């Protein structure tokens, strides 16, 4: 997802880039698993390509390709990053509201430009007949049967799908499906800005946190709220004992690894049992996986913010680099999978075993994908940040 605010790129905060980058790579892996090893997601043994697919699909191993958990981590991180600077600095009233106004004005442009370019990539892939997902349906047994060649290539429709639909129509993202998160990112950001403007300096804002948690618990927006809460609580030195931090971290990993397969008759059954009890008690329809993934992400970030050891781990240069290209990687990987990777797999599957063909496809694909992500981040992503600042300046200068 989008890179951390440039003003926050100081040494002690690089670990936030690191965990964001790792989460972005988890999303990449999740979509490759979805296409090439569908049984690891749906638990159907008839779609398994080797005997372990249905086992690791409902084990903690799935944390490494659990896309929903990674997205929840993005949202929690966004809530934290967008609010921490305001909570941690003692700003006068004028600077406080100017900071909020500045962030709010820049947000749409900063998100929309990279997202729009990713849609144009899909458009180019369609008109040049470069999409090859349909060529590997028969060999991968994937449930993802999206036919890109049935999409409308009218330029007006494509442009609308690039700059409007992903942000203001929750279900409208046919060209680049990963853009379903953009409406949450934009509106979740304004939830943060609105909360801070109205209650950011209220002594009893904790009551509002509680009320909004109940109101938003059935949606992804609660992840932004809890990320902001973590920023608000940062000045309080809670949970400093090693045993408690390890316990919270392990619980976060357990919740975050709640699988796509059934939660019953395995170690994750308590998640479904307790969620069903909550639903029965308050007459809600909370999704047990989404709740588990959001709680897990918040708990892991909670510990990370208080653990020097974990911070050093996520400040490792490869993780930080992943964070720097994370938004670009997130936006382009699905299109890259359906074009280059699908084409390569269709050419090698006839000469190699299935697992070897996938391994070769995945490893070879990562090289051009990361090169493209690097330059996408350098020119498109950074260009969007500069453009957002220009727009802000134009709108705020008398």
Short mmCIF file of C-alpha atoms in Angstrom, two decimals:
data_model
loop_
_atom_site.label_atom_id
_atom_site.label_comp_id
_atom_site.label_asym_id
_atom_site.label_seq_id
_atom_site.Cartn_x
_atom_site.Cartn_y
_atom_site.Cartn_z
CA UNK A 1 0.00 0.00 0.00
CA UNK A 2 1.02 3.62 -0.02
CA UNK A 3 4.39 4.50 1.37
CA UNK A 4 4.83 6.10 4.77
CA UNK A 5 4.62 9.85 5.04
CA UNK A 6 7.95 11.34 3.97
CA UNK A 7 8.05 13.48 7.10
CA UNK A 8 8.10 10.32 9.21
CA UNK A 9 11.00 8.63 7.43
CA UNK A 10 13.36 8.72 10.35
CA UNK A 11 15.52 5.84 11.56
CA UNK A 12 13.34 4.63 14.39
CA UNK A 13 10.28 4.50 12.10
CA UNK A 14 11.82 2.48 9.28
CA UNK A 15 10.42 -0.65 10.89
CA UNK A 16 6.95 0.54 9.91
CA UNK A 17 8.07 0.56 6.28
CA UNK A 18 9.53 -2.89 6.88
CA UNK A 19 6.34 -4.48 8.15
CA UNK A 20 4.30 -2.75 5.45
CA UNK A 21 6.64 -4.12 2.80
CA UNK A 22 6.44 -7.63 4.17
CA UNK A 23 2.63 -7.38 4.23
CA UNK A 24 2.65 -6.27 0.57
CA UNK A 25 4.74 -9.31 -0.36
CA UNK A 26 2.30 -11.55 1.52
CA UNK A 27 -0.46 -10.21 -0.75
CA UNK A 28 1.67 -11.05 -3.79
CA UNK A 29 2.20 -14.60 -2.54
CA UNK A 30 -1.50 -14.95 -1.71
CA UNK A 31 -2.55 -14.26 -5.29
CA UNK A 32 0.01 -16.66 -6.72
CA UNK A 33 -1.31 -19.30 -4.30
CA UNK A 34 -4.87 -18.44 -5.34
CA UNK A 35 -4.05 -19.13 -8.98
CA UNK A 36 -1.60 -22.02 -8.72
CA UNK A 37 -2.53 -23.81 -5.45
CA UNK A 38 -6.26 -23.13 -4.92
CA UNK A 39 -6.70 -26.00 -2.45
CA UNK A 40 -4.54 -24.12 0.06
CA UNK A 41 -7.26 -21.46 0.16
CA UNK A 42 -10.49 -23.39 -0.26
CA UNK A 43 -9.49 -26.70 1.33
CA UNK A 44 -10.85 -28.72 -1.61
CA UNK A 45 -8.63 -31.83 -2.00
CA UNK A 46 -9.79 -32.23 -5.62
CA UNK A 47 -7.90 -29.04 -6.48
CA UNK A 48 -4.71 -30.03 -4.63
CA UNK A 49 -1.50 -30.32 -6.62
CA UNK A 50 0.37 -32.08 -3.84
CA UNK A 51 -0.66 -33.81 -0.63
CA UNK A 52 0.27 -30.93 1.70
CA UNK A 53 -1.97 -28.28 0.11
CA UNK A 54 -4.97 -28.90 2.32
CA UNK A 55 -2.78 -29.24 5.43
CA UNK A 56 -0.78 -26.03 5.35
CA UNK A 57 -3.94 -24.20 4.24
CA UNK A 58 -5.38 -24.47 7.75
CA UNK A 59 -2.13 -24.23 9.71
CA UNK A 60 -0.26 -21.12 10.96
CA UNK A 61 1.88 -21.40 7.79
CA UNK A 62 -0.93 -19.65 5.93
CA UNK A 63 0.07 -16.43 7.71
CA UNK A 64 2.74 -16.09 5.00
CA UNK A 65 0.13 -15.94 2.22
CA UNK A 66 -2.95 -14.70 4.08
CA UNK A 67 -3.92 -11.75 1.95
CA UNK A 68 -6.82 -10.59 4.12
CA UNK A 69 -4.59 -10.42 7.18
CA UNK A 70 -2.01 -8.43 5.19
CA UNK A 71 -4.69 -5.98 4.04
CA UNK A 72 -5.88 -5.57 7.64
CA UNK A 73 -2.27 -4.79 8.55
CA UNK A 74 -2.23 -2.13 5.81
CA UNK A 75 -5.36 -0.54 7.23
CA UNK A 76 -4.15 -0.61 10.84
CA UNK A 77 -0.83 0.87 9.73
CA UNK A 78 -2.62 3.60 7.78
CA UNK A 79 -4.66 4.53 10.84
CA UNK A 80 -1.49 4.70 12.90
CA UNK A 81 0.72 6.56 10.43
CA UNK A 82 -1.91 9.15 9.50
CA UNK A 83 -2.49 10.12 13.12
CA UNK A 84 0.68 9.51 15.14
CA UNK A 85 2.43 12.73 14.18
CA UNK A 86 -0.55 14.80 15.28
CA UNK A 87 -0.96 12.91 18.55
CA UNK A 88 2.70 12.97 19.44
CA UNK A 89 3.44 16.62 18.74
CA UNK A 90 2.07 19.41 20.88
CA UNK A 91 0.69 21.60 18.13
CA UNK A 92 -1.02 24.92 18.65
CA UNK A 93 -4.62 25.10 17.50
CA UNK A 94 -3.86 26.74 14.15
CA UNK A 95 -1.06 24.30 13.26
CA UNK A 96 -3.18 21.37 14.44
CA UNK A 97 -6.02 22.12 12.02
CA UNK A 98 -3.66 23.15 9.21
CA UNK A 99 -1.92 19.77 9.50
CA UNK A 100 -5.27 17.99 9.21
CA UNK A 101 -6.33 20.14 6.25
CA UNK A 102 -3.03 19.52 4.49
CA UNK A 103 -3.28 15.75 4.90
CA UNK A 104 -6.92 15.66 3.80
CA UNK A 105 -6.29 17.68 0.62
CA UNK A 106 -3.33 15.55 -0.46
CA UNK A 107 -4.85 12.16 0.25
CA UNK A 108 -6.99 11.57 -2.85
CA UNK A 109 -4.36 12.72 -5.34
CA UNK A 110 -1.67 10.73 -3.57
CA UNK A 111 -3.71 7.52 -3.86
CA UNK A 112 -5.51 8.12 -7.16
CA UNK A 113 -2.56 8.73 -9.50
CA UNK A 114 -0.74 5.41 -8.87
CA UNK A 115 -4.06 3.52 -8.82
CA UNK A 116 -5.16 5.09 -12.10
CA UNK A 117 -1.90 4.22 -13.85
CA UNK A 118 -2.30 0.60 -12.72
CA UNK A 119 -5.69 0.47 -14.47
CA UNK A 120 -4.14 1.84 -17.66
CA UNK A 121 -1.62 -1.01 -17.49
CA UNK A 122 -4.53 -3.47 -17.53
CA UNK A 123 -6.10 -1.62 -20.44
CA UNK A 124 -2.85 -1.89 -22.41
CA UNK A 125 -2.59 -5.59 -21.57
CA UNK A 126 -6.10 -6.21 -22.89
CA UNK A 127 -5.76 -4.29 -26.17
CA UNK A 128 -2.40 -5.96 -26.88
CA UNK A 129 -3.75 -9.45 -26.05
CA UNK A 130 -1.17 -9.86 -23.28
CA UNK A 131 -3.46 -11.44 -20.67
CA UNK A 132 -2.87 -15.20 -20.45
CA UNK A 133 -4.74 -16.22 -17.32
CA UNK A 134 -7.27 -18.17 -19.39
CA UNK A 135 -4.41 -20.22 -20.88
CA UNK A 136 -3.62 -21.86 -17.54
CA UNK A 137 -7.10 -22.47 -16.08
CA UNK A 138 -7.03 -26.10 -17.12
CA UNK A 139 -3.68 -26.90 -15.54
CA UNK A 140 -3.92 -24.84 -12.33
CA UNK A 141 -7.55 -25.74 -11.45
CA UNK A 142 -7.95 -22.25 -10.05
CA UNK A 143 -11.34 -20.83 -9.11
CA UNK A 144 -10.30 -17.46 -10.52
CA UNK A 145 -11.94 -17.58 -13.93
CA UNK A 146 -11.86 -13.88 -14.71
CA UNK A 147 -11.93 -13.20 -18.47
CA UNK A 148 -10.30 -9.82 -19.01
CA UNK A 149 -11.20 -9.83 -22.69
CA UNK A 150 -14.87 -9.44 -21.76
CA UNK A 151 -14.19 -6.08 -20.08
CA UNK A 152 -15.30 -2.85 -21.70
CA UNK A 153 -12.37 -1.16 -23.46
CA UNK A 154 -14.22 2.08 -24.13
CA UNK A 155 -11.70 4.72 -23.04
CA UNK A 156 -14.24 6.73 -21.03
CA UNK A 157 -15.21 3.61 -19.07
CA UNK A 158 -11.58 2.77 -18.40
CA UNK A 159 -10.74 6.30 -17.23
CA UNK A 160 -13.77 6.32 -14.95
CA UNK A 161 -12.66 2.95 -13.57
CA UNK A 162 -9.23 4.45 -12.98
CA UNK A 163 -10.00 7.69 -11.15
CA UNK A 164 -13.54 7.39 -9.76
CA UNK A 165 -14.89 3.87 -9.28
CA UNK A 166 -12.18 2.42 -7.00
CA UNK A 167 -12.60 5.28 -4.54
CA UNK A 168 -16.33 5.94 -4.53
CA UNK A 169 -17.94 2.63 -5.56
CA UNK A 170 -17.01 -0.18 -3.19
CA UNK A 171 -17.65 -3.05 -5.60
CA UNK A 172 -16.36 -1.43 -8.79
CA UNK A 173 -12.83 -2.61 -9.55
CA UNK A 174 -13.09 -4.98 -12.56
CA UNK A 175 -9.83 -4.04 -14.26
CA UNK A 176 -7.48 -4.30 -11.30
CA UNK A 177 -9.21 -6.24 -8.49
CA UNK A 178 -6.67 -5.20 -5.84
CA UNK A 179 -8.14 -1.68 -6.04
CA UNK A 180 -11.01 -2.80 -3.79
CA UNK A 181 -8.92 -1.45 -0.92
CA UNK A 182 -8.75 2.09 -2.33
CA UNK A 183 -12.23 3.12 -1.19
CA UNK A 184 -11.37 1.94 2.32
CA UNK A 185 -8.01 3.72 2.23
CA UNK A 186 -9.58 7.01 1.15
CA UNK A 187 -12.67 6.97 3.36
CA UNK A 188 -10.73 5.41 6.24
CA UNK A 189 -8.29 8.32 6.00
CA UNK A 190 -11.12 10.83 6.26
CA UNK A 191 -12.51 8.88 9.21
CA UNK A 192 -9.15 9.47 10.90
CA UNK A 193 -9.03 13.16 10.00
CA UNK A 194 -12.62 13.71 11.09
CA UNK A 195 -12.14 11.93 14.40
CA UNK A 196 -9.01 13.92 15.21
CA UNK A 197 -10.65 17.22 14.21
CA UNK A 198 -13.69 16.56 16.40
CA UNK A 199 -12.29 14.56 19.32
CA UNK A 200 -8.50 14.59 19.01
CA UNK A 201 -8.09 16.90 21.99
CA UNK A 202 -11.09 15.77 24.02
CA UNK A 203 -10.10 14.21 27.35
CA UNK A 204 -12.90 11.64 27.19
CA UNK A 205 -12.32 10.62 23.56
CA UNK A 206 -11.85 7.04 24.79
CA UNK A 207 -15.64 6.80 25.03
CA UNK A 208 -15.88 7.72 21.34
CA UNK A 209 -13.30 5.04 20.50
CA UNK A 210 -15.48 2.49 22.26
CA UNK A 211 -18.70 3.59 20.56
CA UNK A 212 -17.12 3.71 17.10
CA UNK A 213 -15.52 0.30 17.64
CA UNK A 214 -18.98 -1.19 18.10
CA UNK A 215 -20.43 0.77 15.18
CA UNK A 216 -17.61 -0.18 12.79
CA UNK A 217 -16.85 -3.70 14.03
CA UNK A 218 -18.57 -5.27 11.01
CA UNK A 219 -16.41 -3.34 8.54
CA UNK A 220 -12.76 -2.83 7.64
CA UNK A 221 -12.99 0.74 8.92
CA UNK A 222 -12.49 -0.50 12.46
CA UNK A 223 -8.88 -1.33 11.46
CA UNK A 224 -8.21 2.37 10.80
CA UNK A 225 -9.82 3.26 14.12
CA UNK A 226 -7.70 0.78 16.04
CA UNK A 227 -4.56 1.95 14.23
CA UNK A 228 -5.34 5.50 15.35
CA UNK A 229 -5.97 4.22 18.86
CA UNK A 230 -2.50 2.65 18.89
CA UNK A 231 -1.04 6.04 17.95
CA UNK A 232 -3.07 7.73 20.68
CA UNK A 233 -1.89 5.20 23.27
CA UNK A 234 1.77 5.36 22.28
CA UNK A 235 2.66 7.86 24.99
CA UNK A 236 1.41 5.44 27.64
CA UNK A 237 4.09 2.88 28.49
CA UNK A 238 1.82 -0.14 28.64
CA UNK A 239 2.93 -3.74 28.23
CA UNK A 240 6.65 -3.47 28.89
CA UNK A 241 7.16 -6.94 30.40
CA UNK A 242 8.78 -9.44 28.03
CA UNK A 243 6.38 -12.25 28.94
CA UNK A 244 3.31 -10.14 28.27
CA UNK A 245 4.68 -8.82 24.97
CA UNK A 246 5.49 -12.33 23.79
CA UNK A 247 2.00 -13.49 24.78
CA UNK A 248 0.32 -10.62 22.91
CA UNK A 249 2.52 -11.26 19.87
CA UNK A 250 1.72 -14.97 19.81
CA UNK A 251 -1.98 -14.23 20.14
CA UNK A 252 -1.71 -11.75 17.30
CA UNK A 253 -0.02 -14.35 15.10
CA UNK A 254 -2.67 -16.92 16.02
CA UNK A 255 -5.52 -14.57 15.14
CA UNK A 256 -3.76 -13.25 12.03
CA UNK A 257 -3.26 -16.76 10.68
CA UNK A 258 -6.98 -17.64 10.80
CA UNK A 259 -7.28 -19.53 7.49
CA UNK A 260 -9.59 -19.14 4.52
CA UNK A 261 -10.65 -22.76 5.01
CA UNK A 262 -13.18 -23.81 7.65
CA UNK A 263 -12.47 -22.66 11.20
CA UNK A 264 -14.22 -25.65 12.74
CA UNK A 265 -12.60 -28.91 13.86
CA UNK A 266 -9.15 -27.34 14.13
CA UNK A 267 -7.13 -25.00 16.34
CA UNK A 268 -9.04 -21.97 15.05
CA UNK A 269 -12.48 -23.13 16.15
CA UNK A 270 -12.51 -20.82 19.26
CA UNK A 271 -12.46 -17.81 16.89
CA UNK A 272 -15.69 -18.88 15.25
CA UNK A 273 -17.30 -19.92 18.53
CA UNK A 274 -16.62 -16.61 20.25
CA UNK A 275 -17.59 -14.54 17.21
CA UNK A 276 -20.88 -16.41 16.93
CA UNK A 277 -21.56 -15.74 20.61
CA UNK A 278 -20.92 -12.02 20.07
CA UNK A 279 -23.19 -12.01 17.03
CA UNK A 280 -25.91 -13.73 19.00
CA UNK A 281 -25.55 -11.32 21.90
CA UNK A 282 -25.61 -8.04 19.95
CA UNK A 283 -27.40 -9.27 16.81
CA UNK A 284 -24.50 -8.44 14.50
CA UNK A 285 -23.06 -10.33 11.53
CA UNK A 286 -19.37 -10.02 12.26
CA UNK A 287 -17.14 -12.05 9.95
CA UNK A 288 -14.95 -14.19 12.26
CA UNK A 289 -11.94 -14.16 9.90
CA UNK A 290 -12.01 -10.43 9.31
CA UNK A 291 -12.32 -9.75 13.04
CA UNK A 292 -9.49 -12.17 13.81
CA UNK A 293 -7.23 -10.68 11.14
CA UNK A 294 -7.92 -7.12 12.26
CA UNK A 295 -7.32 -7.92 15.92
CA UNK A 296 -4.22 -9.90 15.01
CA UNK A 297 -2.79 -7.02 12.98
CA UNK A 298 -3.48 -4.52 15.77
CA UNK A 299 -1.88 -6.79 18.38
CA UNK A 300 1.24 -7.39 16.30
CA UNK A 301 1.66 -3.66 15.66
CA UNK A 302 1.03 -2.96 19.36
CA UNK A 303 3.97 -5.19 20.29
CA UNK A 304 6.15 -3.93 17.45
CA UNK A 305 5.80 -0.37 18.73
CA UNK A 306 7.12 -1.53 22.12
CA UNK A 307 9.79 -4.03 21.09
CA UNK A 308 13.28 -2.84 20.18
CA UNK A 309 14.15 -6.36 19.00
CA UNK A 310 11.24 -6.55 16.52
CA UNK A 311 11.99 -3.03 15.35
CA UNK A 312 15.55 -4.04 14.50
CA UNK A 313 14.25 -7.06 12.59
CA UNK A 314 11.91 -4.97 10.46
CA UNK A 315 14.59 -2.31 9.93
CA UNK A 316 16.53 -4.92 7.95
CA UNK A 317 17.30 -3.29 4.62
CA UNK A 318 15.44 -5.81 2.39
CA UNK A 319 12.26 -5.27 4.45
CA UNK A 320 12.67 -1.49 4.31
CA UNK A 321 13.18 -1.64 0.55
CA UNK A 322 10.02 -3.74 0.26
CA UNK A 323 8.26 -0.98 2.14
CA UNK A 324 9.56 1.66 -0.24
CA UNK A 325 8.09 -0.17 -3.25
CA UNK A 326 5.13 -1.70 -1.40
CA UNK A 327 2.37 0.46 -2.90
CA UNK A 328 3.73 -0.03 -6.41
CA UNK A 329 4.19 -3.77 -5.88
CA UNK A 330 0.66 -4.03 -4.54
CA UNK A 331 -0.84 -2.18 -7.49
CA UNK A 332 0.91 -3.97 -10.36
CA UNK A 333 1.49 -7.53 -9.15
CA UNK A 334 -1.96 -8.89 -10.03
CA UNK A 335 -1.72 -7.66 -13.61
CA UNK A 336 1.83 -9.00 -13.83
CA UNK A 337 0.61 -12.39 -12.58
CA UNK A 338 -2.12 -12.56 -15.22
CA UNK A 339 0.20 -11.55 -18.05
CA UNK A 340 3.90 -12.41 -17.74
CA UNK A 341 3.63 -15.16 -15.10
CA UNK A 342 0.65 -16.88 -16.71
CA UNK A 343 2.37 -16.79 -20.11
CA UNK A 344 5.62 -18.21 -18.71
CA UNK A 345 3.83 -20.99 -16.83
CA UNK A 346 1.85 -21.96 -19.94
CA UNK A 347 5.15 -22.43 -21.79
CA UNK A 348 7.03 -24.46 -19.17
CA UNK A 349 4.28 -26.70 -17.74
CA UNK A 350 4.59 -29.13 -20.65
CA UNK A 351 8.25 -29.84 -19.89
CA UNK A 352 8.41 -29.77 -16.08
CA UNK A 353 6.52 -31.19 -13.12
CA UNK A 354 3.78 -28.92 -11.79
CA UNK A 355 5.68 -27.83 -8.68
CA UNK A 356 8.89 -27.20 -10.63
CA UNK A 357 6.99 -25.22 -13.25
CA UNK A 358 5.45 -23.05 -10.54
CA UNK A 359 8.78 -22.55 -8.74
CA UNK A 360 10.46 -21.48 -11.97
CA UNK A 361 7.56 -19.19 -12.88
CA UNK A 362 7.48 -17.52 -9.48
CA UNK A 363 11.24 -17.00 -9.15
CA UNK A 364 11.70 -15.71 -12.69
CA UNK A 365 8.65 -13.43 -12.36
CA UNK A 366 9.99 -11.72 -9.25
CA UNK A 367 12.93 -10.17 -11.15
CA UNK A 368 11.00 -8.07 -13.70
CA UNK A 369 8.19 -7.48 -11.22
CA UNK A 370 10.54 -5.85 -8.73
CA UNK A 371 12.31 -3.87 -11.44
CA UNK A 372 8.96 -2.53 -12.63
CA UNK A 373 7.89 -1.83 -9.03
CA UNK A 374 11.12 0.06 -8.40
CA UNK A 375 10.59 2.44 -11.31
CA UNK A 376 6.86 2.66 -10.68
CA UNK A 377 7.66 3.82 -7.15
CA UNK A 378 10.35 6.20 -8.36
CA UNK A 379 8.32 7.93 -11.04
CA UNK A 380 4.60 7.24 -10.55
CA UNK A 381 4.40 6.96 -6.77
CA UNK A 382 6.83 9.77 -6.02
CA UNK A 383 5.27 11.82 -8.79
CA UNK A 384 1.89 11.44 -7.12
CA UNK A 385 3.33 12.71 -3.83
CA UNK A 386 4.78 15.79 -5.56
CA UNK A 387 1.54 16.43 -7.44
CA UNK A 388 -0.45 16.12 -4.21
CA UNK A 389 1.75 18.77 -2.61
CA UNK A 390 1.28 21.06 -5.61
CA UNK A 391 -2.50 20.65 -5.41
CA UNK A 392 -2.42 21.38 -1.69
CA UNK A 393 -0.35 24.49 -2.25
CA UNK A 394 -2.72 25.75 -4.94
CA UNK A 395 -5.76 25.15 -2.73
CA UNK A 396 -4.35 26.71 0.43
CA UNK A 397 -2.47 29.68 -0.99
CA UNK A 398 -4.59 32.88 -0.82
#
